[in-house]
Amino acid sequence: MPLTKSAVRDIARYDLPASLVVFLVALPLSLGIAIASGAPLMAGLIAAVVGGVVVGAFGGSPLQVSGPAAGLTVVVAGLVQSVGWQVTCLITVGAGLLQIVFGLSRIAQAALAIAPIVVHAMLAGIGITIALQQVHVLLGGTSASSAWANLVALPQQLTHIHSPDLLVGAIVIAVLLAWPRLPARVRKVPGPLVAIVAATVVAVIFPIGAERIAIDGSFFDALTLPALPDGNWGAVALGVLTVALIASVESLLSAVAVDKMHSGPRTDFNRELIGQGGANALSGLIGGLPVTGVIVRSTANVNAGARTRASAILHGVWILLFAVVLTGLVQQIPKAALAGLLVVIGIQLVKLAHMKLARRTGDLGVYMITLVAVVFLNLLEGVAIGLLVAIAVVLWRVVRAEVHAEPFGTEGSRQWRVTIAGSLSFLALPRLHKALSAVPPQAHVTISLDTDFVDHAASEMIEDWTRAHTDNGGTVVIEETGSARLEHAPTAPPKRHTATRVAGVAPWKSWQGGQRPEPGVQTGESVGRGIEHYHRTVAGDLLPHVRPLADTQNPEILFLTCADSRIVPNVITSSGPGDLFTIRNVGNLVPVDTGADVSVDAALEFAVGSLGVASIVVCGHSACGAMKALLGSADEPAGDDSPLSSWLAHARPSLHAFESGDPAQEAAARAGYDEVDQLGIVNVAEQMRNLATHSLLAERVTAGELRITGLFFDIASAQVIQILPDGPVTAAPAHTL
């Protein structure tokens, strides 16, 4: 697709300057990573060119910049040492083709299933390995093949320091550490570039004898084809899988991080893997290092103001021009300068913030085990061990149940409570048996179950123990407050129940294990047990919300609803303490006659005048007994002066509106509501009109200072519908009549 003049102007204004910044960041990093990987120096620049141009053009993350990354240095170094450089190039080609298969299979998101704590630990392990490796070069020596060997040899290396190399490396480290503290206008120039240039200038001006980079031939001389292995195909296959997995995960995680930095187009993960795979196939084919998305370069790209993928592509072009035209400058760079750069990069991969996060979330053990395994075994084994440990921790957290047994009540009452919370499976049987065994014979026991999973083994143990305990003269009451039920365990395979009981949602009989008592029998027992459960499980969560309200209230809404026991205002509005000033009466009525009902008028006056609520909600409901009585009274003779009839007289205007074909009644009829619910909806609309013209409210309503809203709670569907006094039924998502 040809570029428009506007697009060209935007590229020149935003992407061109950003590409130069990224180029200056990528150049020293690419050289350093090549050295750390044990690959030819130009292999890093080849990978940077291919990563920038190919992934920039075809990848799924417009602002991500790709190239050789520190995350693969340990793997590549091991491959180079075991199978040679040209076979490593073949492995890179194979890894790229496998990544393309991943992308075409549309399984890119599966790579994100790796626990972030394992990825953080993997990067930290890579950083420590790089630092241990390059500190020997920094001191003037050579690095060993493993982190353990480098660690063991470090004391001896400290006694044989080559001062010129140490001086050059120290300059780089000092510049890199000081750079973030400098003014922002200075930091527009990339710190790694300044550090490498400063160290090179010192080495050139002062002939101190620091060892420099040696390049055999030009950029084009470095282009080489991969070679087939001489046997050992198993190692090649493992290398392909390792490079493909690590490069994919690192690229996708980097893309996720880049998406959080800007508001432009989001990443197409499958396309990104195809682009990364194509770049790796080409890079390996012409003698380059493996390519991944690189968070350091990508961050620089976004911060420099890049708008499109043109920036990443151009940065690859600048690296190509530099590698072709200015190869001689590269050979002036001291090895120790790049070693200092890599030591800092390695240390920066070990992030204290990740450790603190792991400690707060209880994952520090997973982090440390993964880190140690990556450093002292290898990357693939370390990540595999970390994932297994992370999975084991998750399983432990998911399947474990907390079980406690303790006495309560007055001394000598022999009352005990056994509390079980979590997932109750056969894995919890030892602790469950221990807790039940602690209960003395003939005790009065309450077993409180707050579980989301119960299997047959656990259910059977509780049932057997209950039977034995009651046979010995004790009593057992089972409270099931969770979503899983003991009675279901023997009837079907167990499954996890995700819907947990929320206080105020489930009625007593659903969790107290009993039916409604007969009149005069066990009076108050349900509310007593409910209060006990509230103190045990809810009061602690409620306290932070009610403590600030101890001396004052500032509700947002006056909520007028029916006294019906099925209406729970705070539940259907997802509100809490201090949100609703509530009036409840039979039929949710607002008497219009002055002084007809002092209690409603008093509540209106206090809520609007003293509390300053700016909104009033009238909420009716389906199957309303008051509306049924009102309909039934239409044919009854006048003269019934019972309190209920006298009160329902205030609803006569609603009945008249219903019989006269009120717009709300017609809308409710079209929506399929029966006559009782139609009258209930008309009644809400009528009470809204009563409020709008009420002597205490009319002036504020007219001035727009007070809003009146109507709601209707359909009990059968548990849906809340908004009522408009004269409006039609609208689409379901609006839930409006």
XYZ file of C-alpha atoms in Angstrom:
737
model
C 0.000 0.000 0.000
C 1.576 3.357 -1.053
C 2.308 5.836 1.701
C 0.346 9.082 1.774
C 2.056 12.433 2.133
C 0.688 12.688 5.656
C 2.121 9.287 6.609
C 5.515 10.226 5.177
C 5.491 13.470 7.170
C 4.650 11.572 10.373
C 7.454 9.079 9.741
C 9.924 11.903 9.173
C 8.696 13.749 12.259
C 8.357 10.874 14.746
C 9.746 7.550 13.519
C 12.983 8.744 11.909
C 14.327 10.439 15.074
C 13.175 7.487 17.191
C 14.955 5.027 14.897
C 18.254 6.875 15.388
C 17.876 6.655 19.173
C 17.138 2.927 18.993
C 20.091 2.411 16.653
C 22.444 4.041 19.151
C 21.066 1.810 21.930
C 21.118 -1.391 19.864
C 24.617 -1.094 18.428
C 26.697 -1.670 21.586
C 24.189 -4.180 22.957
C 24.357 -6.287 19.796
C 28.155 -6.372 19.895
C 28.245 -7.223 23.595
C 25.673 -10.020 23.271
C 27.635 -11.550 20.398
C 30.760 -11.658 22.548
C 28.872 -13.089 25.540
C 27.350 -15.765 23.296
C 30.725 -16.933 21.992
C 29.584 -16.125 18.455
C 31.375 -14.121 15.749
C 31.125 -10.426 16.497
C 29.282 -9.601 13.293
C 26.630 -12.210 14.109
C 25.175 -9.739 16.607
C 24.914 -7.003 13.975
C 23.429 -9.422 11.426
C 20.735 -10.388 13.929
C 20.066 -6.723 14.724
C 19.609 -5.891 11.041
C 17.328 -8.880 10.380
C 15.364 -8.389 13.608
C 14.794 -4.721 12.902
C 13.782 -5.040 9.267
C 11.966 -8.407 9.133
C 10.118 -8.324 12.478
C 9.546 -4.605 12.101
C 7.848 -5.183 8.749
C 5.962 -8.417 9.408
C 5.595 -8.752 13.208
C 2.405 -8.189 15.153
C 3.693 -5.581 17.618
C 4.114 -2.263 15.769
C 6.381 -0.577 18.307
C 8.418 -3.554 19.532
C 12.045 -3.648 18.373
C 13.735 -7.020 17.895
C 17.318 -8.183 17.752
C 19.796 -10.336 19.680
C 18.791 -10.477 23.353
C 20.592 -11.176 26.601
C 17.991 -13.808 27.464
C 19.466 -16.298 24.991
C 23.182 -15.701 25.537
C 23.583 -18.613 27.938
C 21.777 -21.029 25.613
C 23.651 -19.875 22.511
C 26.999 -20.001 24.296
C 26.309 -23.582 25.329
C 25.271 -24.531 21.788
C 28.336 -22.920 20.231
C 30.576 -24.794 22.610
C 28.846 -28.166 22.111
C 27.952 -28.234 18.396
C 29.869 -25.325 16.839
C 28.786 -22.021 15.359
C 27.470 -23.142 11.961
C 25.322 -25.894 13.508
C 24.049 -23.292 15.973
C 22.952 -21.281 12.930
C 21.053 -24.372 11.735
C 19.383 -24.572 15.155
C 18.380 -20.906 14.817
C 16.801 -21.650 11.432
C 14.914 -24.609 12.892
C 13.747 -22.543 15.861
C 12.451 -19.871 13.489
C 10.496 -22.403 11.453
C 9.034 -23.829 14.673
C 7.990 -20.331 15.740
C 6.194 -19.902 12.419
C 4.335 -23.140 13.116
C 3.436 -21.793 16.576
C 2.046 -18.626 15.010
C 0.109 -20.393 12.252
C -1.348 -22.782 14.852
C -2.674 -19.726 16.725
C -1.301 -20.923 20.042
C 0.767 -17.835 20.774
C -1.249 -16.961 23.873
C -0.367 -20.359 25.356
C 3.214 -19.157 25.780
C 1.882 -16.525 28.175
C 0.735 -19.310 30.523
C 4.242 -19.464 31.964
C 4.095 -17.992 35.448
C 5.534 -14.431 35.414
C 7.494 -15.199 38.578
C 9.312 -17.982 36.680
C 10.092 -15.599 33.820
C 11.391 -12.994 36.273
C 13.593 -15.596 37.935
C 14.772 -16.874 34.542
C 15.882 -13.379 33.531
C 17.591 -12.903 36.901
C 19.400 -16.226 36.471
C 20.505 -15.197 33.000
C 21.700 -11.870 34.383
C 23.770 -13.513 37.118
C 25.241 -15.968 34.610
C 26.214 -13.142 32.243
C 27.710 -11.092 35.071
C 29.764 -14.039 36.365
C 30.970 -14.710 32.834
C 31.872 -11.154 31.868
C 33.474 -10.114 35.140
C 36.419 -12.342 34.192
C 36.784 -10.477 30.881
C 36.453 -7.194 32.769
C 39.366 -8.209 34.989
C 41.517 -9.178 31.987
C 40.961 -12.931 31.990
C 38.796 -15.392 30.097
C 35.478 -16.811 31.160
C 34.774 -20.481 31.811
C 31.966 -22.525 30.302
C 29.640 -22.591 33.302
C 28.448 -20.263 36.043
C 29.809 -22.593 38.727
C 33.246 -22.705 37.088
C 33.250 -18.898 36.780
C 32.239 -18.545 40.424
C 34.911 -20.954 41.642
C 37.603 -19.276 39.520
C 36.684 -15.750 40.606
C 38.927 -15.602 43.725
C 41.960 -16.584 41.671
C 41.031 -14.110 38.933
C 40.948 -11.329 41.525
C 44.630 -11.975 42.216
C 45.519 -11.612 38.511
C 43.806 -8.364 37.534
C 44.836 -6.702 34.270
C 44.640 -3.040 35.267
C 44.066 -1.505 31.784
C 41.054 -3.745 31.155
C 39.694 -3.042 34.627
C 40.063 0.712 34.069
C 38.203 0.600 30.758
C 35.414 -1.562 32.208
C 35.153 0.665 35.281
C 34.639 3.714 33.051
C 31.731 1.992 31.316
C 30.164 0.876 34.590
C 30.557 4.332 36.151
C 28.903 6.059 33.183
C 26.015 3.578 33.088
C 25.349 3.882 36.822
C 25.516 7.671 36.785
C 23.504 8.187 33.600
C 19.979 7.766 35.081
C 20.743 10.509 37.630
C 21.611 13.121 34.999
C 19.123 15.733 33.665
C 16.550 14.506 31.170
C 17.955 16.564 28.296
C 21.325 14.851 28.746
C 19.754 11.410 28.938
C 18.293 11.832 25.463
C 21.620 10.417 24.304
C 21.677 6.666 25.122
C 23.845 5.845 28.126
C 25.342 2.612 26.676
C 26.580 4.518 23.616
C 28.172 7.250 25.732
C 29.831 4.661 27.970
C 31.318 2.670 25.083
C 32.488 5.814 23.266
C 34.070 7.234 26.439
C 35.932 3.999 27.200
C 37.081 3.672 23.569
C 38.343 7.249 23.471
C 40.346 6.672 26.654
C 41.822 3.456 25.219
C 42.751 5.196 21.943
C 44.191 8.418 23.400
C 46.056 6.716 26.209
C 47.873 3.577 24.989
C 47.218 1.636 28.171
C 47.234 -1.768 26.520
C 43.590 -2.737 26.834
C 42.675 -5.663 24.574
C 40.463 -4.674 21.664
C 37.863 -6.370 19.524
C 39.232 -8.258 16.535
C 37.136 -8.756 13.405
C 38.099 -11.149 10.651
C 36.782 -9.628 7.465
C 33.887 -7.311 6.655
C 30.186 -7.554 7.369
C 29.639 -9.462 4.135
C 32.502 -11.807 4.943
C 30.646 -12.722 8.141
C 27.626 -13.967 6.190
C 27.748 -17.757 6.406
C 25.450 -20.662 5.721
C 24.483 -23.144 8.428
C 25.972 -26.617 8.477
C 24.552 -30.036 9.256
C 25.752 -31.679 12.459
C 28.093 -34.609 12.465
C 25.696 -36.806 14.418
C 24.284 -35.651 17.765
C 20.883 -34.852 16.243
C 19.282 -35.160 19.646
C 21.199 -32.140 20.907
C 20.204 -30.236 17.773
C 16.514 -31.043 18.247
C 16.669 -30.034 21.911
C 18.435 -26.820 20.935
C 15.736 -25.999 18.354
C 12.981 -26.504 20.925
C 14.842 -24.553 23.605
C 15.614 -21.551 21.399
C 12.081 -21.510 19.937
C 10.383 -21.619 23.329
C 12.598 -19.067 25.046
C 12.621 -16.682 22.085
C 8.822 -16.948 21.790
C 8.140 -16.387 25.469
C 10.604 -13.495 25.724
C 9.173 -11.844 22.601
C 5.555 -12.206 23.708
C 6.209 -10.985 27.243
C 8.122 -8.037 25.834
C 5.205 -7.283 23.494
C 2.789 -7.332 26.432
C 5.016 -4.872 28.288
C 5.285 -2.601 25.237
C 1.491 -2.553 24.842
C 1.268 -1.074 28.330
C 3.541 1.821 27.327
C 1.426 3.298 24.534
C -2.180 3.757 23.417
C -1.726 2.686 19.794
C -2.656 -0.623 18.118
C -2.376 -3.723 20.315
C -0.173 -6.710 19.524
C -1.374 -9.558 17.303
C 0.497 -12.317 19.161
C 0.205 -14.959 16.453
C 1.445 -12.562 13.795
C 4.271 -11.536 16.104
C 5.424 -15.148 16.393
C 5.307 -15.543 12.619
C 7.415 -12.409 12.224
C 9.890 -13.535 14.893
C 10.083 -16.973 13.272
C 10.778 -15.515 9.858
C 13.529 -13.312 11.289
C 15.170 -16.240 13.089
C 15.003 -18.443 9.993
C 16.702 -15.720 7.928
C 19.181 -14.732 10.649
C 20.329 -18.326 11.111
C 20.484 -18.835 7.355
C 22.986 -15.987 6.871
C 25.031 -16.413 10.059
C 23.240 -14.290 12.648
C 22.323 -14.814 16.299
C 18.785 -15.777 17.354
C 16.331 -12.872 17.391
C 13.749 -11.934 20.026
C 11.713 -8.915 20.973
C 13.933 -6.791 23.246
C 12.376 -4.719 25.992
C 15.357 -2.318 26.301
C 15.246 -1.283 22.642
C 11.439 -1.267 22.588
C 11.286 1.015 25.622
C 13.732 3.395 23.974
C 11.589 3.305 20.823
C 8.362 4.222 22.627
C 10.014 6.864 24.801
C 11.590 8.462 21.729
C 8.128 9.048 20.270
C 7.833 6.345 17.606
C 4.367 6.063 16.066
C 4.653 3.167 13.591
C 6.726 0.120 12.706
C 8.848 2.327 10.419
C 11.087 3.173 13.385
C 12.083 -0.461 13.989
C 12.701 -1.013 10.282
C 14.848 2.115 9.954
C 16.922 1.206 13.020
C 17.869 -2.034 11.220
C 18.849 -0.048 8.133
C 21.133 2.230 10.187
C 22.857 -0.790 11.769
C 23.419 -2.276 8.295
C 24.967 0.948 7.022
C 27.212 1.182 10.080
C 28.332 -2.448 9.815
C 29.160 -2.082 6.129
C 30.791 1.343 6.140
C 32.259 1.781 9.629
C 33.588 -1.660 10.535
C 36.962 -0.139 11.399
C 35.423 1.817 14.269
C 34.164 -1.388 15.846
C 37.704 -2.731 16.072
C 38.697 0.234 18.243
C 36.332 -0.850 21.032
C 38.079 -2.572 23.968
C 36.702 -5.978 24.967
C 36.553 -4.865 28.585
C 34.229 -2.000 27.587
C 31.637 -4.410 26.247
C 32.257 -6.655 29.269
C 31.467 -3.740 31.581
C 28.292 -3.064 29.611
C 27.228 -6.703 29.903
C 27.996 -6.848 33.636
C 25.658 -3.905 34.203
C 22.983 -5.385 31.935
C 23.260 -8.707 33.767
C 22.948 -7.090 37.177
C 19.979 -5.002 36.002
C 18.166 -8.193 35.009
C 18.095 -9.061 38.724
C 15.318 -6.719 39.829
C 14.756 -6.095 43.519
C 11.141 -5.168 42.733
C 10.526 -8.691 41.428
C 11.960 -10.196 44.607
C 9.789 -7.963 46.785
C 6.740 -8.899 44.735
C 7.599 -12.597 45.077
C 7.950 -12.211 48.839
C 4.618 -10.371 49.149
C 2.773 -12.940 47.060
C 4.357 -15.956 48.757
C 6.290 -16.964 45.624
C 9.816 -16.212 46.834
C 10.597 -19.932 47.071
C 9.599 -20.450 43.429
C 11.712 -17.455 42.438
C 14.851 -18.602 44.256
C 14.593 -22.234 43.128
C 14.189 -21.165 39.496
C 17.054 -18.674 39.733
C 19.485 -21.169 41.257
C 18.490 -23.876 38.760
C 18.989 -21.539 35.789
C 22.393 -20.416 37.033
C 23.859 -23.777 38.051
C 22.086 -26.205 35.689
C 20.944 -24.676 32.407
C 18.212 -22.434 31.165
C 15.770 -25.072 29.928
C 16.120 -27.285 32.994
C 15.914 -24.269 35.279
C 12.687 -23.012 33.708
C 11.220 -26.526 33.727
C 12.046 -26.927 37.422
C 10.616 -23.481 38.164
C 7.377 -24.297 36.357
C 7.021 -27.606 38.188
C 7.565 -25.874 41.533
C 5.104 -23.109 40.597
C 2.495 -25.689 39.577
C 3.054 -27.595 42.815
C 2.571 -24.401 44.832
C -0.636 -23.597 42.945
C -1.969 -27.106 43.495
C -1.146 -26.869 47.193
C -2.945 -23.559 47.471
C -5.944 -24.789 45.501
C -6.491 -28.178 47.113
C -5.553 -27.446 50.708
C -8.226 -26.859 53.321
C -7.900 -25.073 56.638
C -9.225 -27.243 59.466
C -9.530 -26.095 63.076
C -11.286 -27.496 66.149
C -11.761 -25.438 69.314
C -14.164 -25.119 72.252
C -16.417 -22.087 72.596
C -19.170 -20.817 74.841
C -19.151 -20.783 78.619
C -16.800 -22.989 80.581
C -18.289 -26.420 81.080
C -20.806 -26.055 78.245
C -18.958 -28.710 76.225
C -19.565 -26.786 73.009
C -17.043 -27.229 70.215
C -16.712 -25.806 66.735
C -14.906 -27.510 63.851
C -14.195 -24.987 61.082
C -13.309 -26.215 57.594
C -12.544 -23.737 54.808
C -11.216 -24.234 51.290
C -11.153 -27.338 49.103
C -11.931 -30.463 51.108
C -10.436 -33.510 49.423
C -8.751 -36.750 50.459
C -5.503 -34.755 50.773
C -6.988 -33.017 53.827
C -8.064 -36.246 55.559
C -5.074 -36.409 57.975
C -5.739 -32.885 59.266
C -9.487 -33.463 59.298
C -9.056 -36.662 61.317
C -6.745 -34.888 63.763
C -9.246 -32.055 64.283
C -12.220 -34.375 64.770
C -10.238 -36.560 67.151
C -9.602 -33.510 69.335
C -13.326 -33.159 70.059
C -14.216 -34.833 73.394
C -17.034 -37.435 73.553
C -20.554 -36.165 74.215
C -19.609 -32.624 73.167
C -22.106 -30.415 71.350
C -20.349 -29.843 68.023
C -20.970 -27.388 65.219
C -19.163 -28.269 61.983
C -18.870 -25.105 59.901
C -18.106 -25.880 56.245
C -17.070 -23.001 53.977
C -15.926 -25.097 51.021
C -15.907 -24.818 47.237
C -14.998 -28.487 46.690
C -15.872 -31.642 48.630
C -14.990 -35.150 47.440
C -16.521 -38.435 48.547
C -13.645 -39.415 50.851
C -13.977 -36.248 52.926
C -17.760 -36.450 52.946
C -17.597 -40.055 54.098
C -15.189 -39.258 56.952
C -17.447 -36.471 58.261
C -20.530 -38.697 57.947
C -18.871 -41.630 59.761
C -17.528 -39.389 62.530
C -20.917 -37.690 62.961
C -22.654 -41.036 63.300
C -20.132 -42.302 65.845
C -20.204 -39.066 67.850
C -23.994 -38.985 68.117
C -24.078 -42.681 69.053
C -21.842 -41.809 72.022
C -24.218 -39.143 73.280
C -22.884 -36.075 71.510
C -24.699 -33.740 69.138
C -23.586 -32.484 65.744
C -24.942 -29.529 63.759
C -23.538 -28.949 60.264
C -23.478 -25.432 58.821
C -22.629 -25.295 55.113
C -21.792 -21.711 54.188
C -19.764 -22.507 51.085
C -20.953 -23.456 47.621
C -20.119 -27.196 47.823
C -22.470 -29.531 49.710
C -21.722 -32.761 51.559
C -24.875 -34.364 50.219
C -23.686 -33.995 46.623
C -20.339 -35.772 47.122
C -21.627 -39.367 47.013
C -23.988 -38.777 44.087
C -21.680 -37.522 41.326
C -18.011 -36.891 40.490
C -16.781 -33.908 42.508
C -16.465 -30.534 40.840
C -15.380 -27.136 41.995
C -18.198 -24.727 42.820
C -17.129 -21.177 42.117
C -20.226 -19.382 43.374
C -19.614 -18.722 47.043
C -22.234 -17.546 49.510
C -22.183 -13.808 49.981
C -23.500 -12.415 53.241
C -27.014 -11.137 52.678
C -27.623 -13.203 49.524
C -28.280 -16.772 50.671
C -31.195 -17.293 53.065
C -30.661 -19.005 56.420
C -32.153 -22.344 55.445
C -29.723 -22.701 52.517
C -26.714 -22.889 54.837
C -27.959 -23.601 58.338
C -29.055 -27.090 57.312
C -32.670 -26.835 58.436
C -36.194 -25.847 57.477
C -38.232 -22.945 58.776
C -39.235 -23.767 62.375
C -42.838 -24.174 63.349
C -44.432 -21.217 65.139
C -43.239 -21.066 68.732
C -40.467 -23.618 68.168
C -36.776 -22.623 68.235
C -37.752 -18.962 68.131
C -34.774 -16.775 67.261
C -32.411 -19.689 66.609
C -31.861 -18.793 62.935
C -31.057 -15.166 63.624
C -28.820 -16.165 66.529
C -26.811 -18.507 64.343
C -26.744 -15.878 61.616
C -25.323 -13.302 64.023
C -22.755 -15.793 65.246
C -21.683 -16.460 61.650
C -21.594 -12.714 60.978
C -19.233 -12.127 63.898
C -17.049 -15.001 62.780
C -16.796 -14.336 59.051
C -18.230 -10.951 58.059
C -17.667 -8.455 60.879
C -13.942 -8.208 60.205
C -14.544 -7.316 56.556
C -17.325 -4.879 57.430
C -15.431 -3.027 60.154
C -13.163 -0.897 57.894
C -16.259 0.337 56.029
C -18.401 1.215 59.059
C -15.687 2.631 61.309
C -15.564 5.976 59.401
C -19.376 6.107 59.670
C -19.467 5.699 63.436
C -20.447 9.352 64.052
C -21.975 10.487 60.767
C -23.618 9.376 57.541
C -23.593 10.828 54.050
C -25.783 8.619 51.826
C -25.992 9.281 48.110
C -29.524 7.958 47.588
C -32.856 7.725 49.363
C -34.100 4.236 48.508
C -37.861 3.719 48.879
C -38.936 0.102 48.504
C -41.444 -2.491 49.646
C -41.286 -4.206 53.021
C -41.323 -7.571 51.192
C -38.748 -9.978 52.674
C -37.428 -10.912 49.232
C -36.047 -7.440 48.464
C -32.477 -6.800 49.638
C -31.638 -3.211 48.611
C -27.883 -3.305 49.218
C -27.547 -6.572 47.290
C -29.460 -5.555 44.162
C -27.610 -2.202 44.033
C -24.174 -3.589 44.997
C -23.973 -0.940 47.704
C -22.789 -0.975 51.289
C -22.987 0.876 54.580
C -23.556 4.588 54.179
C -24.779 4.441 50.561
C -28.573 4.128 50.912
C -30.991 5.912 53.238
C -33.845 3.394 53.107
C -37.605 3.711 53.555
C -39.602 0.491 53.495
C -43.371 0.131 53.599
C -46.017 -2.160 52.176
C -46.255 -1.457 48.453
C -43.457 1.168 48.353
C -45.991 4.001 48.575
C -45.639 7.772 48.900
C -48.898 9.197 50.330
C -49.791 12.527 48.718
C -52.246 13.828 51.294
C -50.571 16.294 53.647
C -49.915 14.589 56.936
C -51.319 11.296 55.640
C -48.219 9.429 56.745
C -45.873 11.326 59.002
C -43.190 8.644 58.907
C -42.697 8.878 55.113
C -42.751 12.679 55.201
C -40.273 12.721 58.092
C -37.900 10.418 56.227
C -38.153 12.543 53.069
C -37.541 15.748 54.995
C -34.545 14.338 56.860
C -32.951 12.673 53.812
C -33.304 15.659 51.489
C -33.117 18.538 53.954
C -30.559 17.298 56.484
C -28.555 14.634 54.646
C -28.667 16.347 51.281
C -29.324 13.302 49.094
C -29.488 14.240 45.428
C -31.383 11.196 44.203
C -34.461 9.213 45.207
C -35.104 5.688 43.960
C -38.515 3.998 44.088
C -38.200 0.224 43.801
C -41.137 -2.119 43.271
C -41.006 -5.859 42.663
C -42.763 -8.758 41.014
C -45.457 -10.854 42.722
C -46.094 -8.026 45.194
C -48.696 -8.949 47.826
C -49.829 -5.320 48.118
C -50.554 -5.180 44.373
C -52.464 -8.485 44.566
C -54.559 -7.092 47.431
C -55.123 -3.865 45.491
C -56.380 -5.738 42.444
C -58.612 -7.907 44.612
C -60.096 -4.871 46.354
C -61.406 -3.417 43.103
C -64.544 -5.563 43.325
C -64.948 -5.455 47.104
C -67.476 -3.130 48.746
C -66.132 -0.054 50.514
C -66.038 0.152 54.279
C -63.113 -2.106 55.161
C -61.198 0.034 57.654
C -58.456 -2.450 58.580
C -54.945 -0.965 58.880
C -53.860 -2.708 55.676
C -56.868 -1.491 53.693
C -56.446 2.025 55.023
C -52.809 2.013 53.973
C -53.502 0.575 50.495
C -55.981 3.397 49.924
C -52.905 5.494 49.159
C -52.319 3.213 46.155
C -55.789 3.763 44.630
C -54.396 6.303 42.100
C -52.030 3.579 40.863
C -54.964 1.198 40.371
C -56.890 3.919 38.532
C -53.888 4.601 36.243
C -53.562 0.865 35.576
C -57.241 0.555 34.620
C -57.021 3.687 32.446
C -54.225 2.315 30.262
C -51.241 4.199 31.693
C -48.258 4.206 29.288
C -46.249 2.258 31.866
C -49.003 -0.405 31.942
C -48.964 -0.719 28.152
C -45.178 -1.021 28.110
C -45.276 -3.681 30.835
C -47.976 -5.615 28.958
C -45.903 -5.591 25.769
C -42.948 -6.918 27.771
C -45.038 -9.925 28.847
C -45.685 -9.132 32.522
C -48.902 -10.421 34.135
C -51.520 -8.100 35.639
C -50.036 -8.063 39.150
C -46.618 -7.075 37.851
C -48.141 -4.583 35.396
C -49.829 -2.888 38.347
C -46.549 -3.025 40.277
C -44.755 -1.242 37.438
C -47.541 1.355 37.111
C -47.344 1.837 40.887
C -43.625 2.654 40.651
C -44.342 5.216 37.935
C -47.170 6.705 40.015
C -44.982 7.014 43.131
C -42.328 8.747 41.024
C -44.967 11.301 40.023
C -46.040 11.654 43.658
C -42.459 12.393 44.678
C -41.986 14.905 41.862
C -45.013 16.898 43.060
C -44.540 16.385 46.806
C -44.592 19.628 48.773
C -41.224 18.836 50.365
C -39.535 17.988 47.070
C -41.213 19.735 44.130
C -39.053 22.871 44.224
C -35.798 20.872 44.211
C -37.058 18.561 41.446
C -38.027 21.516 39.257
C -34.634 23.142 39.838
C -32.845 19.939 38.788
C -31.313 19.486 42.227
C -33.129 16.210 42.919
C -33.358 13.227 40.584
C -36.108 10.602 40.844
C -35.582 7.097 39.450
C -37.846 4.056 39.273
C -36.729 0.407 39.525
C -38.545 -2.911 39.376
C -36.994 -6.103 40.774
C -38.110 -9.200 38.866
C -37.690 -11.882 41.525
C -37.993 -14.864 39.171
C -35.030 -13.708 37.031
C -33.171 -11.715 39.728
C -33.030 -8.824 37.232
C -33.418 -5.135 38.055
C -35.317 -3.103 35.438
C -35.456 0.669 35.227
C -38.902 2.257 34.982
C -39.601 5.410 32.987
C -42.911 7.091 33.886
C -44.041 7.385 30.264
C -41.333 5.569 28.336
C -41.518 2.405 26.232
C -39.779 -0.916 26.780
C -36.253 -0.698 25.399
C -33.560 -3.264 24.527
C -32.629 -5.848 27.129
C -29.124 -4.501 27.928
C -30.719 -1.274 29.152
C -33.187 -3.185 31.335
C -35.601 -0.294 30.994
C -39.367 0.013 30.843
